Every structure is written in structure tokens, then in C-alpha cells.
Coordinates of C-alpha atoms in Angstrom, one line a residue:
X1 CA 6.4 23.1 -9.6
X2 CA 4.6 25.6 -11.6
X3 CA 4.1 28.4 -9.1
X4 CA 8.4 28.1 -8.6
X5 CA 8.4 28.3 -12.6
X6 CA 6.6 31.1 -13.0
X7 CA 8.6 32.8 -10.6
X8 CA 11.8 31.6 -12.2
X9 CA 10.0 32.8 -16.6
X10 CA 9.3 36.6 -14.5
X11 CA 12.9 36.5 -12.8
X12 CA 14.8 35.7 -16.3
X13 CA 12.1 37.9 -19.1
X14 CA 13.6 40.9 -16.1
X15 CA 9.9 41.3 -15.2
X16 CA 9.2 42.0 -11.5
X17 CA 5.8 42.8 -11.0
X18 CA 4.1 41.0 -8.3
X19 CA 0.7 41.9 -10.3
X20 CA 1.9 39.7 -12.9
X21 CA 3.8 36.7 -11.0
X22 CA 0.5 36.3 -8.1
X23 CA -2.1 36.2 -11.4
X24 CA -0.2 33.7 -13.2
X25 CA 0.4 31.8 -10.0
X26 CA -3.1 32.5 -9.6
X27 CA -4.0 31.6 -12.3
X28 CA -2.0 27.8 -12.5
X29 CA -3.6 27.5 -8.9
X30 CA -7.1 27.6 -9.9
X31 CA -7.0 25.9 -12.8
X32 CA -5.0 22.6 -11.2
X33 CA -7.5 22.9 -8.1
X34 CA -10.5 22.9 -10.8
X35 CA -9.2 19.2 -12.4
X36 CA -8.5 18.0 -8.6
X37 CA -11.6 18.8 -8.1
X38 CA -13.4 16.7 -11.1
X39 CA -10.9 14.0 -11.1
X40 CA -11.7 13.8 -7.1
X41 CA -15.4 15.0 -6.7
X42 CA -17.4 15.0 -9.9
X43 CA -15.3 11.7 -11.4
X44 CA -18.1 11.5 -14.4
X45 CA -17.4 14.5 -15.6
X46 CA -14.1 14.7 -15.5
X47 CA -13.7 12.6 -18.5
X48 CA -15.3 15.3 -21.1
X49 CA -13.8 17.9 -19.7
X50 CA -10.3 16.2 -20.1
X51 CA -10.9 15.9 -23.7
X52 CA -12.0 19.4 -23.6
X53 CA -9.1 20.4 -22.7
X54 CA -7.0 18.4 -24.3
X55 CA -8.7 19.6 -27.8
X56 CA -8.2 23.2 -26.7
X57 CA -4.7 22.5 -25.8
X58 CA -4.1 21.0 -29.2
X59 CA -5.7 23.7 -30.9
X60 CA -4.6 26.4 -29.0
X61 CA -0.9 24.1 -30.4
X62 CA -2.1 24.8 -34.0
X63 CA -2.3 28.0 -33.8
X64 CA 1.1 28.3 -32.7
X65 CA 2.9 26.9 -35.4
X66 CA 1.4 28.7 -37.7
X67 CA -1.7 26.7 -38.6
X68 CA -2.3 24.1 -41.7
X69 CA 1.3 25.8 -43.0
X70 CA 3.2 24.1 -39.6
X71 CA 3.5 20.5 -38.2
X72 CA 0.6 21.0 -35.4
X73 CA -1.4 18.8 -36.8
X74 CA 0.0 15.8 -36.1
X75 CA 0.1 16.7 -32.0
X76 CA -3.5 15.3 -32.8
X77 CA -2.1 11.6 -33.1
X78 CA -1.0 11.9 -29.7
X79 CA -3.7 13.8 -28.3
X80 CA -6.0 10.4 -29.7
X81 CA -3.7 8.1 -28.3
X82 CA -3.9 9.9 -24.9
X83 CA -7.2 10.0 -24.7
X84 CA -8.0 6.5 -26.2
X85 CA -6.2 5.1 -23.1
X86 CA -7.6 7.4 -20.5
X87 CA -11.6 6.8 -21.3
X88 CA -13.6 3.6 -20.8
X89 CA -13.9 1.6 -24.2
X90 CA -17.6 2.5 -25.0
X91 CA -16.8 6.3 -25.1
X92 CA -14.2 5.4 -27.7
X93 CA -16.3 6.3 -30.9
X94 CA -17.5 9.6 -29.2
X95 CA -13.9 10.2 -28.5
X96 CA -12.7 10.0 -32.4
X97 CA -15.8 11.9 -34.1
X98 CA -15.1 15.1 -30.7
X99 CA -10.9 15.1 -32.5
X100 CA -12.2 14.7 -36.2
X101 CA -14.7 17.3 -35.9
X102 CA -12.2 19.5 -33.8
X103 CA -9.4 18.8 -36.6
X104 CA -12.6 19.9 -39.5
X105 CA -13.4 23.0 -37.1
X106 CA -9.3 23.5 -37.0
X107 CA -9.6 23.5 -41.5
X108 CA -12.0 26.1 -41.3
X109 CA -10.4 28.7 -39.1
X110 CA -7.3 28.6 -40.5
X111 CA -8.6 31.2 -43.3
X112 CA -9.4 33.1 -41.1
X113 CA -6.0 33.0 -39.0
X114 CA -3.6 36.1 -40.5
X115 CA -6.7 38.3 -39.7
X116 CA -8.0 37.1 -36.1
X117 CA -5.5 34.9 -34.7
X118 CA -1.9 36.7 -35.6
X119 CA -1.9 40.0 -33.8
X120 CA -2.7 37.8 -31.1
X121 CA 0.4 35.6 -30.7
X122 CA 2.4 39.2 -32.3
X123 CA 1.4 40.5 -29.1
X124 CA 4.0 41.2 -25.9
X125 CA 1.5 41.0 -23.8
X126 CA 0.6 37.4 -25.1
X127 CA 4.0 36.4 -25.5
X128 CA 5.6 37.1 -21.9
X129 CA 2.6 37.1 -19.9
X130 CA 0.0 34.3 -21.3
X131 CA 1.6 31.9 -23.1
X132 CA 4.0 30.5 -21.3
X133 CA 1.8 29.6 -17.9
X134 CA -0.9 28.7 -20.9
X135 CA 1.8 26.3 -22.1
X136 CA 3.0 24.6 -19.0
X137 CA -1.1 24.5 -17.0
X138 CA -1.8 22.3 -20.3
X139 CA 1.5 20.4 -19.8
X140 CA 1.1 19.7 -16.4
X141 CA -2.6 19.2 -16.5
X142 CA -1.9 16.7 -19.1
X143 CA 0.2 14.9 -17.3
X144 CA -1.1 15.2 -13.3
X145 CA -5.0 14.1 -15.5
X146 CA -3.5 10.7 -17.1
X147 CA -1.2 10.1 -12.9
X148 CA -4.7 10.5 -11.3
X149 CA -6.8 8.6 -13.9
X150 CA -3.9 5.7 -13.4
X151 CA -4.2 6.0 -9.7
X152 CA -7.8 5.2 -9.7
X153 CA -7.7 2.2 -12.1
X154 CA -4.4 1.4 -9.6
X155 CA -6.3 1.4 -7.0
X156 CA -9.5 -0.2 -8.7
X157 CA -6.5 -3.2 -9.6
X158 CA -5.7 -3.0 -5.8
X159 CA -8.9 -2.8 -4.5
X160 CA -9.5 -5.9 -6.5
X161 CA -6.2 -8.2 -5.7
X162 CA -7.2 -7.3 -2.2
X163 CA -10.6 -9.3 -2.8
X164 CA -9.7 -12.0 -4.5
X165 CA -6.9 -12.4 -2.1
X166 CA -9.3 -12.7 1.0
X167 CA -11.8 -14.6 -1.1
X168 CA -8.5 -17.4 -1.8
X169 CA -7.6 -17.0 1.7
X170 CA -11.1 -18.0 3.1
X171 CA -11.7 -20.9 0.2
X172 CA -7.9 -22.0 0.8
X173 CA -8.6 -21.9 5.3
X174 CA -11.6 -23.9 3.6
X175 CA -9.9 -26.7 2.8
X176 CA -7.1 -26.8 4.7
X177 CA -9.8 -27.4 7.4
X178 CA -11.4 -30.0 5.4
X179 CA -8.6 -31.6 5.2
X180 CA -8.0 -32.3 8.7
X181 CA -11.6 -33.8 8.6
X182 CA -10.7 -36.1 5.8
X183 CA -7.6 -37.4 8.0
X184 CA -9.7 -38.3 10.6
X185 CA -12.1 -39.8 8.2
X186 CA -9.0 -42.3 6.5
X187 CA -7.4 -44.4 8.9
X188 CA -4.8 -43.8 11.8
X189 CA -1.9 -45.1 11.0
X190 CA -1.7 -47.1 14.5
X191 CA -4.9 -48.8 13.5
X192 CA -3.3 -50.3 10.5
X193 CA -0.2 -51.0 11.6
X194 CA -2.2 -53.7 13.9
X195 CA -4.4 -54.6 10.5
X196 CA -1.0 -54.6 8.8
X197 CA 2.2 -54.9 10.7
X198 CA 4.1 -54.6 7.3
X199 CA 3.4 -52.5 4.9
X200 CA 3.9 -49.0 3.1
X201 CA 1.7 -46.5 2.2
X202 CA 2.4 -42.9 -0.1
X203 CA -0.2 -40.6 -0.6
X204 CA 0.8 -38.1 -2.7
X205 CA -3.0 -35.8 -2.5
X206 CA -2.4 -33.9 -6.5
X207 CA -4.2 -31.1 -4.0
X208 CA -4.7 -30.1 -0.4
X209 CA -7.8 -32.6 -0.6
X210 CA -7.9 -35.8 -2.6
X211 CA -10.1 -38.1 -5.0
X212 CA -7.9 -41.0 -3.7
X213 CA -8.5 -42.9 0.0
X214 CA -7.1 -46.6 1.1
X215 CA -9.3 -48.3 4.2
X216 CA -8.4 -51.5 6.5
X217 CA -10.6 -53.3 8.7
X218 CA -10.4 -56.3 10.8
X219 CA -12.9 -58.9 11.4
X220 CA -13.4 -62.6 12.0
X221 CA -9.5 -63.0 11.4
X222 CA -9.9 -61.6 7.6
X223 CA -8.1 -58.5 7.1
X224 CA -10.2 -55.6 5.0
X225 CA -7.8 -53.9 2.9
X226 CA -9.2 -51.2 0.2
X227 CA -6.9 -48.4 -2.3
X228 CA -9.8 -46.4 -4.0
X229 CA -8.7 -43.3 -6.9
X230 CA -12.9 -40.7 -6.8
X231 CA -13.8 -39.3 -9.5
X232 CA -12.5 -36.0 -9.9
X233 CA -9.2 -34.2 -8.0
X234 CA -9.6 -32.1 -5.0
X235 CA -13.0 -30.7 -3.6
X236 CA -14.7 -33.4 -5.8
X237 CA -12.5 -36.2 -5.6
X238 CA -12.6 -35.5 -1.7
X239 CA -16.4 -35.4 -1.2
X240 CA -16.4 -38.4 -3.7
X241 CA -13.6 -40.0 -0.9
X242 CA -15.5 -39.6 2.2
X243 CA -18.3 -41.1 1.0
X244 CA -16.4 -44.3 0.4
X245 CA -14.9 -44.5 3.7
X246 CA -18.8 -43.9 4.7
X247 CA -20.7 -46.2 2.6
X248 CA -17.5 -48.7 3.5
X249 CA -17.6 -48.3 7.0
X250 CA -21.2 -49.3 6.8
X251 CA -21.1 -52.6 4.4
X252 CA -18.0 -54.5 6.3
X253 CA -18.3 -53.7 10.1
X254 CA -21.8 -53.2 10.6
X255 CA -23.2 -55.0 7.1
X256 CA -20.4 -57.9 8.0
X257 CA -20.4 -58.4 4.5
X258 CA -16.7 -60.4 3.7
X259 CA -16.7 -61.3 0.5
X260 CA -15.1 -58.9 -1.9
X261 CA -17.4 -58.8 -5.2
X262 CA -20.3 -58.3 -3.1
X263 CA -18.6 -55.6 -1.5
X264 CA -18.1 -53.8 -4.6
X265 CA -22.0 -54.6 -5.4
X266 CA -23.2 -53.2 -2.5
X267 CA -20.9 -50.2 -3.1
X268 CA -22.3 -49.4 -6.5
X269 CA -25.8 -50.1 -5.7
X270 CA -25.1 -47.8 -2.4
X271 CA -23.9 -45.3 -4.7
X272 CA -26.3 -45.3 -7.2
X273 CA -29.0 -44.8 -4.8
X274 CA -27.1 -41.8 -2.9
X275 CA -26.5 -39.9 -6.3
X276 CA -28.7 -39.2 -9.4
X277 CA -28.7 -41.0 -11.9
X278 CA -27.5 -38.0 -14.1
X279 CA -24.0 -38.0 -12.8
X280 CA -21.0 -40.3 -14.1
X281 CA -19.6 -40.3 -10.5
X282 CA -18.0 -42.5 -9.2
X283 CA -14.7 -45.0 -8.0
X284 CA -12.2 -47.1 -9.4
X285 CA -11.2 -49.5 -6.5
X286 CA -8.9 -52.6 -5.9
X287 CA -10.4 -55.0 -2.5
X288 CA -8.2 -57.4 -1.3
X289 CA -9.3 -59.9 1.9
X290 CA -6.6 -61.9 3.4
X291 CA -7.0 -65.2 5.6
X292 CA -3.7 -65.8 6.8
X293 CA -5.4 -69.3 8.8
X294 CA -6.4 -70.3 5.3
X295 CA -3.4 -68.7 3.9
X296 CA -5.7 -66.8 0.7
X297 CA -6.7 -63.9 -0.3
X298 CA -9.4 -62.7 -2.2
X299 CA -9.3 -60.0 -4.8
X300 CA -11.6 -58.3 -6.6
X301 CA -11.0 -54.9 -8.7
X302 CA -12.9 -51.6 -11.1
X303 CA -10.3 -50.4 -12.8
X304 CA -8.0 -51.2 -9.9
X305 CA -5.9 -53.9 -10.8
X306 CA -3.3 -54.7 -7.9
X307 CA 0.5 -56.5 -9.0
X308 CA 1.9 -60.0 -6.5
X309 CA 6.1 -60.4 -6.9
X310 CA 6.9 -63.9 -6.0
X311 CA 10.3 -65.5 -6.0
X312 CA 11.1 -62.9 -8.8
X313 CA 8.2 -63.5 -10.9
X314 CA 5.5 -60.6 -11.3
X315 CA 1.7 -61.2 -11.7
X316 CA -0.6 -58.4 -12.4
X317 CA -4.1 -59.1 -11.9
X318 CA -6.7 -57.8 -13.7
X319 CA -9.5 -55.9 -12.8
X320 CA -13.1 -55.8 -14.5
X321 CA -12.9 -53.1 -16.4
X322 CA -16.0 -51.3 -15.3
X323 CA -16.2 -48.5 -12.2
X324 CA -18.2 -48.6 -8.5
X325 CA -20.8 -46.1 -9.8
X326 CA -22.9 -45.6 -13.2
X327 CA -21.9 -46.5 -15.7
X328 CA -23.2 -47.4 -19.3
X329 CA -22.6 -51.3 -19.9
X330 CA -22.9 -52.8 -16.1
X331 CA -21.6 -56.4 -15.4
X332 CA -21.3 -58.8 -12.0
X333 CA -18.4 -58.1 -10.5
X334 CA -15.8 -61.2 -9.9
X335 CA -13.5 -62.8 -7.9
X336 CA -10.6 -63.9 -8.0
X337 CA -9.2 -66.4 -5.2
X338 CA -4.8 -66.3 -4.5
X339 CA -2.7 -68.5 -2.8
X340 CA -0.9 -66.8 -0.6
X341 CA 3.3 -67.4 0.9
X342 CA 5.0 -65.7 3.9
X343 CA 7.5 -63.6 1.7
X344 CA 5.2 -63.0 -1.2
X345 CA 4.5 -59.1 -1.8
X346 CA 1.8 -57.5 -2.9
X347 CA 1.4 -53.6 -4.2
X348 CA -2.3 -51.9 -4.6
X349 CA -2.5 -48.5 -6.3
X350 CA -4.0 -45.8 -8.1
X351 CA -3.9 -44.2 -11.6
X352 CA -1.7 -41.0 -10.2
X353 CA 1.8 -43.0 -10.5
X354 CA 1.7 -44.1 -13.8
X355 CA -0.2 -41.5 -15.2
X356 CA 1.6 -38.5 -14.2
X357 CA 2.9 -36.4 -16.8
X358 CA 7.3 -35.2 -16.6
X359 CA 10.4 -36.7 -17.8
X360 CA 12.2 -35.0 -20.3
X361 CA 9.8 -35.8 -23.2
X362 CA 7.0 -34.6 -21.3
X363 CA 4.9 -37.8 -21.3
X364 CA 3.3 -40.1 -18.9
X365 CA 5.0 -42.5 -16.9
X366 CA 3.4 -45.0 -17.9
X367 CA 2.2 -48.9 -16.7
X368 CA 5.2 -50.9 -17.9
X369 CA 7.9 -48.6 -16.3
X370 CA 5.4 -48.4 -13.4
X371 CA 6.1 -52.4 -13.0
X372 CA 9.7 -52.2 -14.3
X373 CA 11.0 -50.0 -11.0
X374 CA 8.7 -52.5 -8.2
X375 CA 10.0 -55.4 -9.9
X376 CA 13.7 -53.2 -9.1
X377 CA 12.6 -52.0 -6.0
X378 CA 10.8 -55.3 -4.4
X379 CA 13.5 -56.7 -2.0
X380 CA 14.1 -53.6 -0.5
X381 CA 13.2 -52.5 2.7
X382 CA 10.0 -51.0 2.1
X383 CA 10.4 -48.3 4.0
X384 CA 13.7 -47.6 1.8
X385 CA 11.2 -48.7 -1.2
X386 CA 8.7 -45.9 0.1
X387 CA 11.3 -43.3 -0.3
X388 CA 12.6 -44.6 -3.9
X389 CA 9.0 -44.4 -4.9
X390 CA 9.1 -40.7 -3.8
X391 CA 12.6 -39.6 -4.6
X392 CA 11.2 -40.8 -8.2
X393 CA 7.9 -39.8 -8.8
X394 CA 9.4 -36.2 -7.5
X395 CA 12.2 -36.7 -10.3
X396 CA 9.8 -37.3 -13.1
X397 CA 6.9 -34.8 -12.1
X398 CA 9.8 -31.8 -11.7
X399 CA 12.4 -32.9 -14.2
X400 CA 14.8 -30.7 -15.8
X401 CA 17.7 -31.7 -18.0
X402 CA 20.9 -30.1 -16.3
X403 CA 23.1 -32.1 -19.1
X404 CA 24.1 -28.6 -20.0
X405 CA 22.9 -26.3 -16.7
X406 CA 25.3 -23.7 -15.8
X407 CA 24.6 -21.9 -12.6
X408 CA 22.9 -19.0 -14.7
X409 CA 20.5 -21.5 -15.4
X410 CA 19.9 -22.6 -12.0
X411 CA 19.3 -18.9 -10.7
X412 CA 16.7 -18.4 -13.1
X413 CA 15.3 -21.3 -12.6
X414 CA 14.7 -19.9 -8.6
X415 CA 13.3 -16.6 -9.9
X416 CA 10.8 -18.4 -12.4
X417 CA 9.6 -21.7 -9.9
X418 CA 6.6 -20.8 -8.1
X419 CA 7.8 -22.0 -4.6
X420 CA 7.6 -20.4 -1.0
X421 CA 9.7 -18.2 0.3
X422 CA 11.1 -20.4 2.4
X423 CA 12.1 -22.9 0.1
X424 CA 13.5 -20.2 -2.6
X425 CA 15.9 -19.5 0.6
X426 CA 17.3 -22.8 0.8
X427 CA 17.8 -23.7 -2.4
X428 CA 19.8 -20.2 -2.4
X429 CA 21.7 -21.4 0.6
X430 CA 22.4 -25.3 -0.7
X431 CA 23.6 -22.9 -3.8
X432 CA 26.3 -21.8 -2.0
X433 CA 26.9 -24.6 -0.2
X434 CA 27.9 -26.3 -3.8
X435 CA 30.2 -23.7 -4.6
X436 CA 31.7 -23.5 -1.4
X437 CA 32.6 -27.4 -2.1
X438 CA 33.8 -27.1 -5.7
X439 CA 36.6 -24.8 -4.1
X440 CA 37.4 -27.4 -2.1
X441 CA 38.5 -29.7 -4.2
X442 CA 41.3 -28.4 -6.4
X443 CA 42.8 -31.5 -7.3
X444 CA 39.3 -32.8 -8.5
X445 CA 39.8 -34.1 -12.5
X446 CA 36.6 -33.3 -14.9
X447 CA 35.1 -36.8 -15.2
X448 CA 34.8 -36.0 -11.4
X449 CA 34.0 -32.3 -11.8
X450 CA 31.2 -32.9 -14.5
X451 CA 29.4 -36.0 -12.6
X452 CA 29.6 -33.8 -9.1
X453 CA 28.4 -30.9 -10.9
X454 CA 25.6 -32.2 -12.4
X455 CA 24.5 -34.4 -8.9
X456 CA 24.4 -31.2 -7.0
X457 CA 22.5 -29.3 -10.0
X458 CA 19.7 -32.0 -10.0
X459 CA 19.2 -32.3 -6.0

């Protein structure tokens, strides 16, 4: 570009001499070549070189503008901003000092301007063959250097991004594999169906791996069922859940301990033995043992209640207010004996559902609403109960106000929301289907349209 501009410049001023053309073109090529060398190969000298060139360029403009009588000193504000954006933070003070010294030097030289500088700039040779390539070189160099500098920074950022992405992929792969291990430790659907034929499990881990777990075993015609919530979420919680499952296998299957309070006592003892006393890690847990021969059920809980609904009456059995693990004020776990009937329904749960933040006011779901929800659905088939609970949970967790939502709001939401590409495509497709359905209802009333509109947008 600089060489083309040189040829055009020489052509328009009427000077056809190849000497001037190639001299100017050579000057530009050497200048840019030098800076390319320092920007790519001798990087540690590049900031200094660029600072010197930029200050020289500012001085040059100062002279052209007529010194202090002109307005060229204002160019140093731009120069300072450019330098601050280029150099590293630790060189800010040095850069500021160089700029100030340069300005002071210009003030001193200004008195000599008429005698030394003006004759040079009044020269026809200078005006025709030096001024243009000089300004073109400095202007081009500033743009080129800034581009190089930010190109380097972008490359560093890109390298860091790729490094972080690799680390993320490695961690995610490891955690995904840990999910397989945790799933293998959890009781299989086939086995739990044999132990408890009439049941449902709503398992909604917050992270890829979970600190919640469920466990069941049948021995001596007694069915032992456990629902537990370990300290922490994700990987720390998953480690605790694996420890809990392993210890339960040892306590119930190998040691044949079949008293709910003794199971919690033994579990606490083993967790404290396994983990350091300095940690407060443990788990909240509800344990029941069902004896169908006697139609009795034992229950013990560590910060984890259970709910029974019989003949349209809800009863909550309270737990002991202590976890299974290290605790400041430890007491012996208690045991409750419950008579059971054929049509009873029991719910065992962690605190994840009732503590979920959501809704219009972004607050917890709360225990009261959770019990009301369970009571409202307890007569439904178990599969439907699970579906209702899952749907309600997602609606609460992902709530947004649909009363006044518009098509534009939906489109903006789809742009902002952090979902996978395939999920985004499904949402877009549903959105277009909805618009087609609206067009097929020319005689719909405003009230029907409003209801239809809100239901579809909520979906």
C-alpha cells in the first residue's frame, strides 16, 4: 500500500524520476522491514523502539505545525494513550517520564525553531520528497505496530483459551467417567424393583456427579432402604457417597446389623475412623427397615425426615438433629417403630427439592410447599407422581415471568441462555411450530389466544 501511494504521489506532483520513486519506496520498505524484524524476532527491544519512533513522530508534527504557536502538543495526549495501551503495566511510569521529557525538550527547542527548523521545512526538496513518505511511514508504522501488538495479545489469549479448554475437557472426561463409577455403585433398577416393586426414584444431581445417593438391600425377609445426602456437591459429595455406599455394604450385608439406629451409629463410627477428626464431612440420612411379616417398619433419621400419607392424612416423622459424622454435640440415634398398612405411601428425600431456589421471587421451594405438593399427588400412579414432581421442579428452578412475555423476549432469551446447540435448535423449531399453530386459529377468541399464548411460551 505504501509503495502504491508513493507511485501515485510522484505521479501527481509531476516528478517522473525513477530515482525518487525507488528511493522513497526503498525507504518505506526498509523502515517497515526493520519494524517487522523487531516486532517478530527482537521482541524485548520492540516496546522501546516503538516508544522512540512515536515520540519522534510527535516531535515531527510539532515542528510542522509551527511549534508552540500551533496545536501539535495535543498530539501527545493521543501518543500517551497509544503507549499506555501497548506497554506492560510495570513500564507505565517509564513511559510517562519519557513523554514528559520529550515535551520539555520541545519547549526548549521551540526558541530555536525559526533559525534551525523552518528553513528545512521550507525547502522544496523536503516538501516534495521527504515530507510525504515520512508522514506515511510514521502513520503506517503506528497502525502496523498496534496491529502486531494486539495480534500477539490475541495469540496469547487464544493459547490460554485452548489450554483452559484442554484442562476443562480433561476434567470433564474424568468427572464423566466418575459418573459411570458412581452409577455402578448405586443399586441397579432391576435389583431395587425386586426389593421394592412399587416405588419411584427422582434422582436429579446438581452436577455431573452427585452427593446424594440411595441404597437398598433385602436380608432375612427384611428390606433395608436408605436415602442420603452427603456433605458438598459434585466431586466432594460423590467421594462421600461412595464411602457411604461402601460402609453400608459392610454394615448391613457383612455384619448383618438390622436395627436402623445401630446402622447409623456404626456408620458414624466408621466415617469418623476413616476421615480426619479435623473435617466436618458427613451425611444426612434416613434409614428404614420394612418387615412385611409383622407389617412393621423401623425408622431412624440423621437430619432427614420421612413422610407417611395414610387415609388422606400426612404424617412427618422427625429425625435426630445431628448428621452422620463429626458433630459438636453427638447423641445416640433414636429409632421409631411404625405400623404399616397396605395402602400407605412413604416418601424419603434429601433437602435438594425443598431448598431449590426459583419461582418469581427467587426463593426456596420450602418444606411446607413440598409437603403440600406430595399430598396433592399421592393418589396418582407412582410413575405420574415422578413426572409431576420432575416437571414442577424444573418449572420452579427455571421460572421466568410469562404474563407479559413477547416474541422478541423469547428470541433474546434463546440468544442469552446457556444451552447446548441441539437444545437451542429444538427450542427454535418449537417456536416456529407455535407460530404456525397460531395462524391455523383464525377464529380464536382473545381469551383463548391469551391462554394458548402463555402456555406455549412457558413450554
